[in-house]
Coordinates of C-alpha atoms in Angstrom, one line a residue:
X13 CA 11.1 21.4 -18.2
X14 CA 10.3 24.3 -16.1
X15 CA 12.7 27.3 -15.8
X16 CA 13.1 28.6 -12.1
X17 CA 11.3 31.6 -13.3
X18 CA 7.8 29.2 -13.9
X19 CA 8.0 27.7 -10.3
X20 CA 6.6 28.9 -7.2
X21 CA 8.7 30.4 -4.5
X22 CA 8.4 27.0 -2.6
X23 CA 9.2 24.9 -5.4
X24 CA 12.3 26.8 -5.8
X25 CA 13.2 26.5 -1.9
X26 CA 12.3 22.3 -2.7
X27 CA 14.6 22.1 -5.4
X28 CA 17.4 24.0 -3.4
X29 CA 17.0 22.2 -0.2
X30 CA 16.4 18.5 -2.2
X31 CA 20.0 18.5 -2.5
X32 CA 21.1 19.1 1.1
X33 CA 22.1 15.6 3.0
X34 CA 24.4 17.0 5.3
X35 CA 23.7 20.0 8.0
X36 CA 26.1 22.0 9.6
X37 CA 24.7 24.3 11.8
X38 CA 25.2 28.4 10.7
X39 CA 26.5 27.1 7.2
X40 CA 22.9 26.1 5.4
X41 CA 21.3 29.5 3.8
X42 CA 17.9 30.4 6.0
X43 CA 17.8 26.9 7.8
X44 CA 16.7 27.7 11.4
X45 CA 18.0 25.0 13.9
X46 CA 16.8 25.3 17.2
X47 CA 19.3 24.6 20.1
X48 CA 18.8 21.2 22.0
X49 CA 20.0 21.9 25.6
X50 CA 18.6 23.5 28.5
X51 CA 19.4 27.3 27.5
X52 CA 16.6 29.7 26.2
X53 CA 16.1 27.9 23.1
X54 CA 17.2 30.6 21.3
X55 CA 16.8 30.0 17.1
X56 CA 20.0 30.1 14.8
X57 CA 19.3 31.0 11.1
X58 CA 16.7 33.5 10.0
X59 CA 15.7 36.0 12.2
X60 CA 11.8 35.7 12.0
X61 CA 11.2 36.5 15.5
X62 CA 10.4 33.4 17.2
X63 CA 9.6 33.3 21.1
X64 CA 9.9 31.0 23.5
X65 CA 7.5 30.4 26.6
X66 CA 8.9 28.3 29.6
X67 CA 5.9 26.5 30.8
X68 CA 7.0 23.0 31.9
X69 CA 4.4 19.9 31.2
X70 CA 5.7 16.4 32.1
X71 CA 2.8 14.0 31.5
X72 CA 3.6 10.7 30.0
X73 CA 7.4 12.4 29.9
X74 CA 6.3 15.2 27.6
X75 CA 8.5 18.4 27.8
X76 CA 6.9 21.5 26.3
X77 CA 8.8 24.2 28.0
X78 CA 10.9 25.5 24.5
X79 CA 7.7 26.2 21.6
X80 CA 8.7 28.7 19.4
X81 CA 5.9 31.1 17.0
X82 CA 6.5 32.6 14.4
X83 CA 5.2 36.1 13.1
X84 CA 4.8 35.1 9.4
X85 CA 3.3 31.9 10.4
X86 CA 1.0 32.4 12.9
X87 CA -0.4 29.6 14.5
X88 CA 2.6 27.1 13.6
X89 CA 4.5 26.7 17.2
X90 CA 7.6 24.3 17.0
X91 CA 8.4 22.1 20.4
X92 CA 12.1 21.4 20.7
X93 CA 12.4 18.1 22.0
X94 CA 8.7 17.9 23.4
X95 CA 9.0 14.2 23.6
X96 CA 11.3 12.0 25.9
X97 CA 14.5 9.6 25.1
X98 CA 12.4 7.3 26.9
X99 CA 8.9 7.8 25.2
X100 CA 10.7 8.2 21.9
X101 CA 11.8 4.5 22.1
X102 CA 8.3 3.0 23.1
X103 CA 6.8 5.1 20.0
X104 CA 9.7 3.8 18.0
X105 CA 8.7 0.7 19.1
X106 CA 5.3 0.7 18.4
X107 CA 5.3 2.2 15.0
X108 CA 7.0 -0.9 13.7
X109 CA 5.4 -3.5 16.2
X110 CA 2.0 -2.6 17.1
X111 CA 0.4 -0.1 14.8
X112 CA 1.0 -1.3 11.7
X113 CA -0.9 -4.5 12.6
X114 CA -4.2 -5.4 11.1
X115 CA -7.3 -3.5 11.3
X116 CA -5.1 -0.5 11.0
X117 CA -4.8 0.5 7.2
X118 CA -1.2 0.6 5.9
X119 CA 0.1 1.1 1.7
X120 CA 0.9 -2.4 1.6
X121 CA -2.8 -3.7 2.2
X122 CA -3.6 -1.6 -1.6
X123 CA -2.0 -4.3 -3.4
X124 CA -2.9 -7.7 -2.0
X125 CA -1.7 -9.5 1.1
X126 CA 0.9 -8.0 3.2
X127 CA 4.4 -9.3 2.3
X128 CA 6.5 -12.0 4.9
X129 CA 8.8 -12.0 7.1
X130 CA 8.8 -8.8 8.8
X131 CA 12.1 -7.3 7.2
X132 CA 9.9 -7.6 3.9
X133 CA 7.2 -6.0 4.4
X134 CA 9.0 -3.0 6.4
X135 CA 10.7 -2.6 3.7
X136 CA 7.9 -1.5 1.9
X137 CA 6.0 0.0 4.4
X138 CA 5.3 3.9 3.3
X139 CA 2.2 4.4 5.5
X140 CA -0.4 3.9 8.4
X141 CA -3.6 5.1 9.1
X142 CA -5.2 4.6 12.3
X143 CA -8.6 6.0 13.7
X144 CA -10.6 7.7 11.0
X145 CA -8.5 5.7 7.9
X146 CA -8.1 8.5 5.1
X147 CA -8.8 8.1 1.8
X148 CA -6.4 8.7 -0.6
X149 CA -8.1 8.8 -3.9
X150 CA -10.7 11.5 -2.9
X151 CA -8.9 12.8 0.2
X152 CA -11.3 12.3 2.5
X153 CA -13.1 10.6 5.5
X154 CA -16.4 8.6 5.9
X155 CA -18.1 7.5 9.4
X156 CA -17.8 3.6 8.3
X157 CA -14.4 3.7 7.8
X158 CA -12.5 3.6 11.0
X159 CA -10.2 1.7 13.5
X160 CA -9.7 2.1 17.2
X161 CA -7.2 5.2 17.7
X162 CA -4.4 4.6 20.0
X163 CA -4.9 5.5 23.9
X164 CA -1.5 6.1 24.4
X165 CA -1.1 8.6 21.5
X166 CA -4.2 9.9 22.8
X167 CA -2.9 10.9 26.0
X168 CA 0.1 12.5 24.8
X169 CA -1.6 14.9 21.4
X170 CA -4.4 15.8 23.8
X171 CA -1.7 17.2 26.4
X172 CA 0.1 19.0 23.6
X173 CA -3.5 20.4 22.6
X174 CA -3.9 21.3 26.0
X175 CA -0.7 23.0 26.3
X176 CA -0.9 25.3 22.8
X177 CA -4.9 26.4 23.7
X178 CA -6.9 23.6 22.5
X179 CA -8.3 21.8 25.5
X180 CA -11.4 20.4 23.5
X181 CA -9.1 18.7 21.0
X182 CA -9.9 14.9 19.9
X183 CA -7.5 12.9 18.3
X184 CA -9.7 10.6 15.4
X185 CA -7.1 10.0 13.2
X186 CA -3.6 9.5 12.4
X187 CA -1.7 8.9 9.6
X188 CA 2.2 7.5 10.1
X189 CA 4.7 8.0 7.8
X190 CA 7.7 5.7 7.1
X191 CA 10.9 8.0 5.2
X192 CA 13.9 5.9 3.8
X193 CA 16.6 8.6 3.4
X194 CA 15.9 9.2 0.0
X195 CA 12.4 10.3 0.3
X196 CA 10.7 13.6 -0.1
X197 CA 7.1 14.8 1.3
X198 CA 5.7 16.9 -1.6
X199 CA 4.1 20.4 -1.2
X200 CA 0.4 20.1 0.3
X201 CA -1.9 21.7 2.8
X202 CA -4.1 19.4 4.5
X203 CA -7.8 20.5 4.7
X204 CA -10.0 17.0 4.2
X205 CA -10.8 17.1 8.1
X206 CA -14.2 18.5 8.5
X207 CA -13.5 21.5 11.4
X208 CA -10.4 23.2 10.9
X209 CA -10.3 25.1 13.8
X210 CA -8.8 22.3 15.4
X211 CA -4.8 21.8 14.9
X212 CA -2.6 18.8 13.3
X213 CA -0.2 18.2 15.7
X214 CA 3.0 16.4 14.2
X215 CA 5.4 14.2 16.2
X216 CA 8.9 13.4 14.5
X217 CA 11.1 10.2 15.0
X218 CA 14.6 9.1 14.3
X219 CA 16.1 10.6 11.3
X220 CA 16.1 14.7 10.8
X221 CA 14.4 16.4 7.5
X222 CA 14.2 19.9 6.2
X223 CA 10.7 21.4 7.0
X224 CA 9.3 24.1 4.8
X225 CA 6.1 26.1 5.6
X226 CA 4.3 29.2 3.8
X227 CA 0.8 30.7 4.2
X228 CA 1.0 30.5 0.6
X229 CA 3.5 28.7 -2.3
X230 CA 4.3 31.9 -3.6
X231 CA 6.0 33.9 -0.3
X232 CA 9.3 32.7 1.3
X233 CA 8.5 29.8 3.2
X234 CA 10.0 28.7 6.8
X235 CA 13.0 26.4 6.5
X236 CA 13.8 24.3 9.7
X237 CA 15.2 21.6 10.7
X238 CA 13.0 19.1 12.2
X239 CA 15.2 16.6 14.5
X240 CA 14.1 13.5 16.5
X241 CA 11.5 14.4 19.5
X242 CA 10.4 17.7 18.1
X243 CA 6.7 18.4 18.0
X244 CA 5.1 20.5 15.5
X245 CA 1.5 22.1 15.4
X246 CA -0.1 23.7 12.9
X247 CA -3.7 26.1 14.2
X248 CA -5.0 29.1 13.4
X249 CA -3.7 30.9 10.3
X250 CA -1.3 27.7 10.0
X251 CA -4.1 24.8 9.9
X252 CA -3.8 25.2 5.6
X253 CA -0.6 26.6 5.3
X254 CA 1.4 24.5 2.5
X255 CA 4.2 22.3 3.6
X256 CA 6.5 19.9 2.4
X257 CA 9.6 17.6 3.4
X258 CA 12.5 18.4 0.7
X259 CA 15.5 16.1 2.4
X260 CA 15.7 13.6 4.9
X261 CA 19.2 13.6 6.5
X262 CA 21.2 10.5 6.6
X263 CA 23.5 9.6 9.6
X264 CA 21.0 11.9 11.8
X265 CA 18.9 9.2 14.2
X266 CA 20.5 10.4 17.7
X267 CA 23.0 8.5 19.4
X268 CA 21.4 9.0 23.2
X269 CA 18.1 7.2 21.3
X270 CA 19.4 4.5 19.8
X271 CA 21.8 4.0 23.0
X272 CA 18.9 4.0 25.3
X273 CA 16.5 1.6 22.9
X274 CA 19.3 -1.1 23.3
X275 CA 19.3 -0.4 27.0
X276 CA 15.9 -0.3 27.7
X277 CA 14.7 -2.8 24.9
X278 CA 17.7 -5.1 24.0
X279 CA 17.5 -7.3 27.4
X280 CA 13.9 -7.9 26.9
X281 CA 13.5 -8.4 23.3
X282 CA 10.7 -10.4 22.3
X283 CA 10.0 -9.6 19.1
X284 CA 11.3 -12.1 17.0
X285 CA 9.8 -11.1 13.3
X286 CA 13.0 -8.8 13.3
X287 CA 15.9 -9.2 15.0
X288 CA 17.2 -6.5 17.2
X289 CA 20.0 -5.3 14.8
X290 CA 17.6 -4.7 12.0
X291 CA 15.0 -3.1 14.1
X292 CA 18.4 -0.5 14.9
X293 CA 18.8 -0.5 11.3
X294 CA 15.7 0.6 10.7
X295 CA 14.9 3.1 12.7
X296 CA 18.9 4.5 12.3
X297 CA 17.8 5.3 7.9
X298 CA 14.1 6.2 8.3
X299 CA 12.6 9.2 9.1
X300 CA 8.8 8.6 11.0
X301 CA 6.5 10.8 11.6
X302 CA 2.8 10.7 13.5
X303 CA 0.6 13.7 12.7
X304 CA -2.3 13.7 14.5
X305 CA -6.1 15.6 13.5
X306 CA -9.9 16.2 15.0
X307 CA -11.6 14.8 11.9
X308 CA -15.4 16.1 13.2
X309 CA -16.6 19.5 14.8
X310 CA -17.2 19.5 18.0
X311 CA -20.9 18.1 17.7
X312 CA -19.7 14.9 16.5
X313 CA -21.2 14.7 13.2
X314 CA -20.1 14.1 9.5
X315 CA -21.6 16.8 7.5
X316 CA -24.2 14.4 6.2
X317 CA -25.9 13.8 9.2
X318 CA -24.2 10.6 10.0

């Protein structure tokens, strides 16, 4: 077994922060957890000079008035609450409804066919790719490999893009991930798109989960605390940072979302592969997140020629 002294500087800060399920704000060493009301957005934790901008976007009920930067991670810029109550319960929606759904790629579709009923085969649901359909054997994409990528997530990355400096950006893939409580998110950078100039851009759901970021795995990474609605883009000196997902936190999913899912979605449920109790189940002990890439330069090619 490895003694702390043989890990890397993340690996310690996994191990540490593997253990946290509970969050109390000021009382969690170096966690940084950004204020949700209307204030300045103001960080609590470490003091790593974040700053905020106030430049208000509301298309398709996007809010990107509160990003925060950070000096030792340039080009990572966290959105407090970018996305809507509203929109967060149609995206909730459709990441158990609509985009798992056949030709999109999920986990389950490695091992056979998918499972029945419904509650079965969420249960086992890790992943979803949609677009560009990565490959996880060789990390990577090819041209014949890919799906129809979702005009509606479309609109709302490429305003996010727009909003952080990337007005060329293209969204061609997607991978979403589905978190039980217990689950971690190892440490990785991501670098099998084929231009990284462009940015991932990372949209979280339901349950909260520690964040950690470095340039490198051997420097003091970022802690945060990623809650439900918060957007997260990674550019620029950021685009191969390593990150990873130590804890999800139980008991987190937001009261004002799951009160305005069974306002807005309860009267009109339709959806009868899962009832509407264990679609609130559901979403009330997982943890998803859409992150979002430009697979190709901006010529449009794979670096073969195809």
């Amino acid at each position: 077994m490895d003694t702390e002294e043989d890990l890397t500087v993340m690996r310690q800060y996994f191990r540490k922060y593997k253990k946290l399920k509970e969050v109390t704000p000021g009382k969690v060493d170096k966690l940084i957890i950004f204020d949700r009301g209307d204030d300045d957005g103001d960080s609590k934790g470490i003091d790593d000079n974040p700053s905020t901008t106030d430049d208000v976007n509301d298309d398709n009920h996007i809010q990107l008035n509160r990003k925060h930067y950070f000096n030792s991670t340039p080009g990572f810029i966290f959105i407090v609450n970018g996305l809507s109550v509203n929109l967060q319960a149609r995206i909730l929606h459709d990441c158990i409804f609509k985009y798992p759904r056949e030709p999109n790629i999920c986990n389950l579709d490695l091992h056979g066919p998918r499972p029945q009923p419904m509650s079965a085969f969420l249960s086992k649901l890790r992943w979803v790719t949609m677009g560009y359909h990565y490959n996880w054997s060789d990390k990577s994409y090819i041209p014949e490999n890919r799906g129809e990528f979702p005009s509606e997530l479309s609109d709302i990355v490429k305003c996010v893009a727009r909003e952080i400096g990337f007005p060329e950006f293209r969204p061609e893939a997607a991978i979403i991930n589905y978190y039980p409580e217990t689950s971690t998110l190892g440490i990785h950078n991501d670098s099998a798109e084929l231009d990284l100039d462009f940015p991932i851009i990372s949209l979280s759901l339901s349950l909260s989960a520690i964040f950690l970021i470095g340039s490198t795995v051997d420097i003091e990474p970022l802690v945060v605390y990623i809650q439900s609605g918060d957007i997260v883009t990674m550019a620029g000196n950021s685009r191969l940072a390593y990150h990873c997902v130590p804890s999800i936190v139980p008991h987190t999913t937001p009261t004002h979302l799951l009160n305005t899912i069974k306002s807005e979605l309860f009267n009109n449920w339709k959806d009868c592969e899962l009832s509407f109790n264990d679609f609130i189940n559901y979403i009330s002990t997982h943890r998803i997140n859409i992150n979002i890439r430009q697979v190709l330069p901006v010529d449009g090619s794979f670096n073969d020629g195809n």
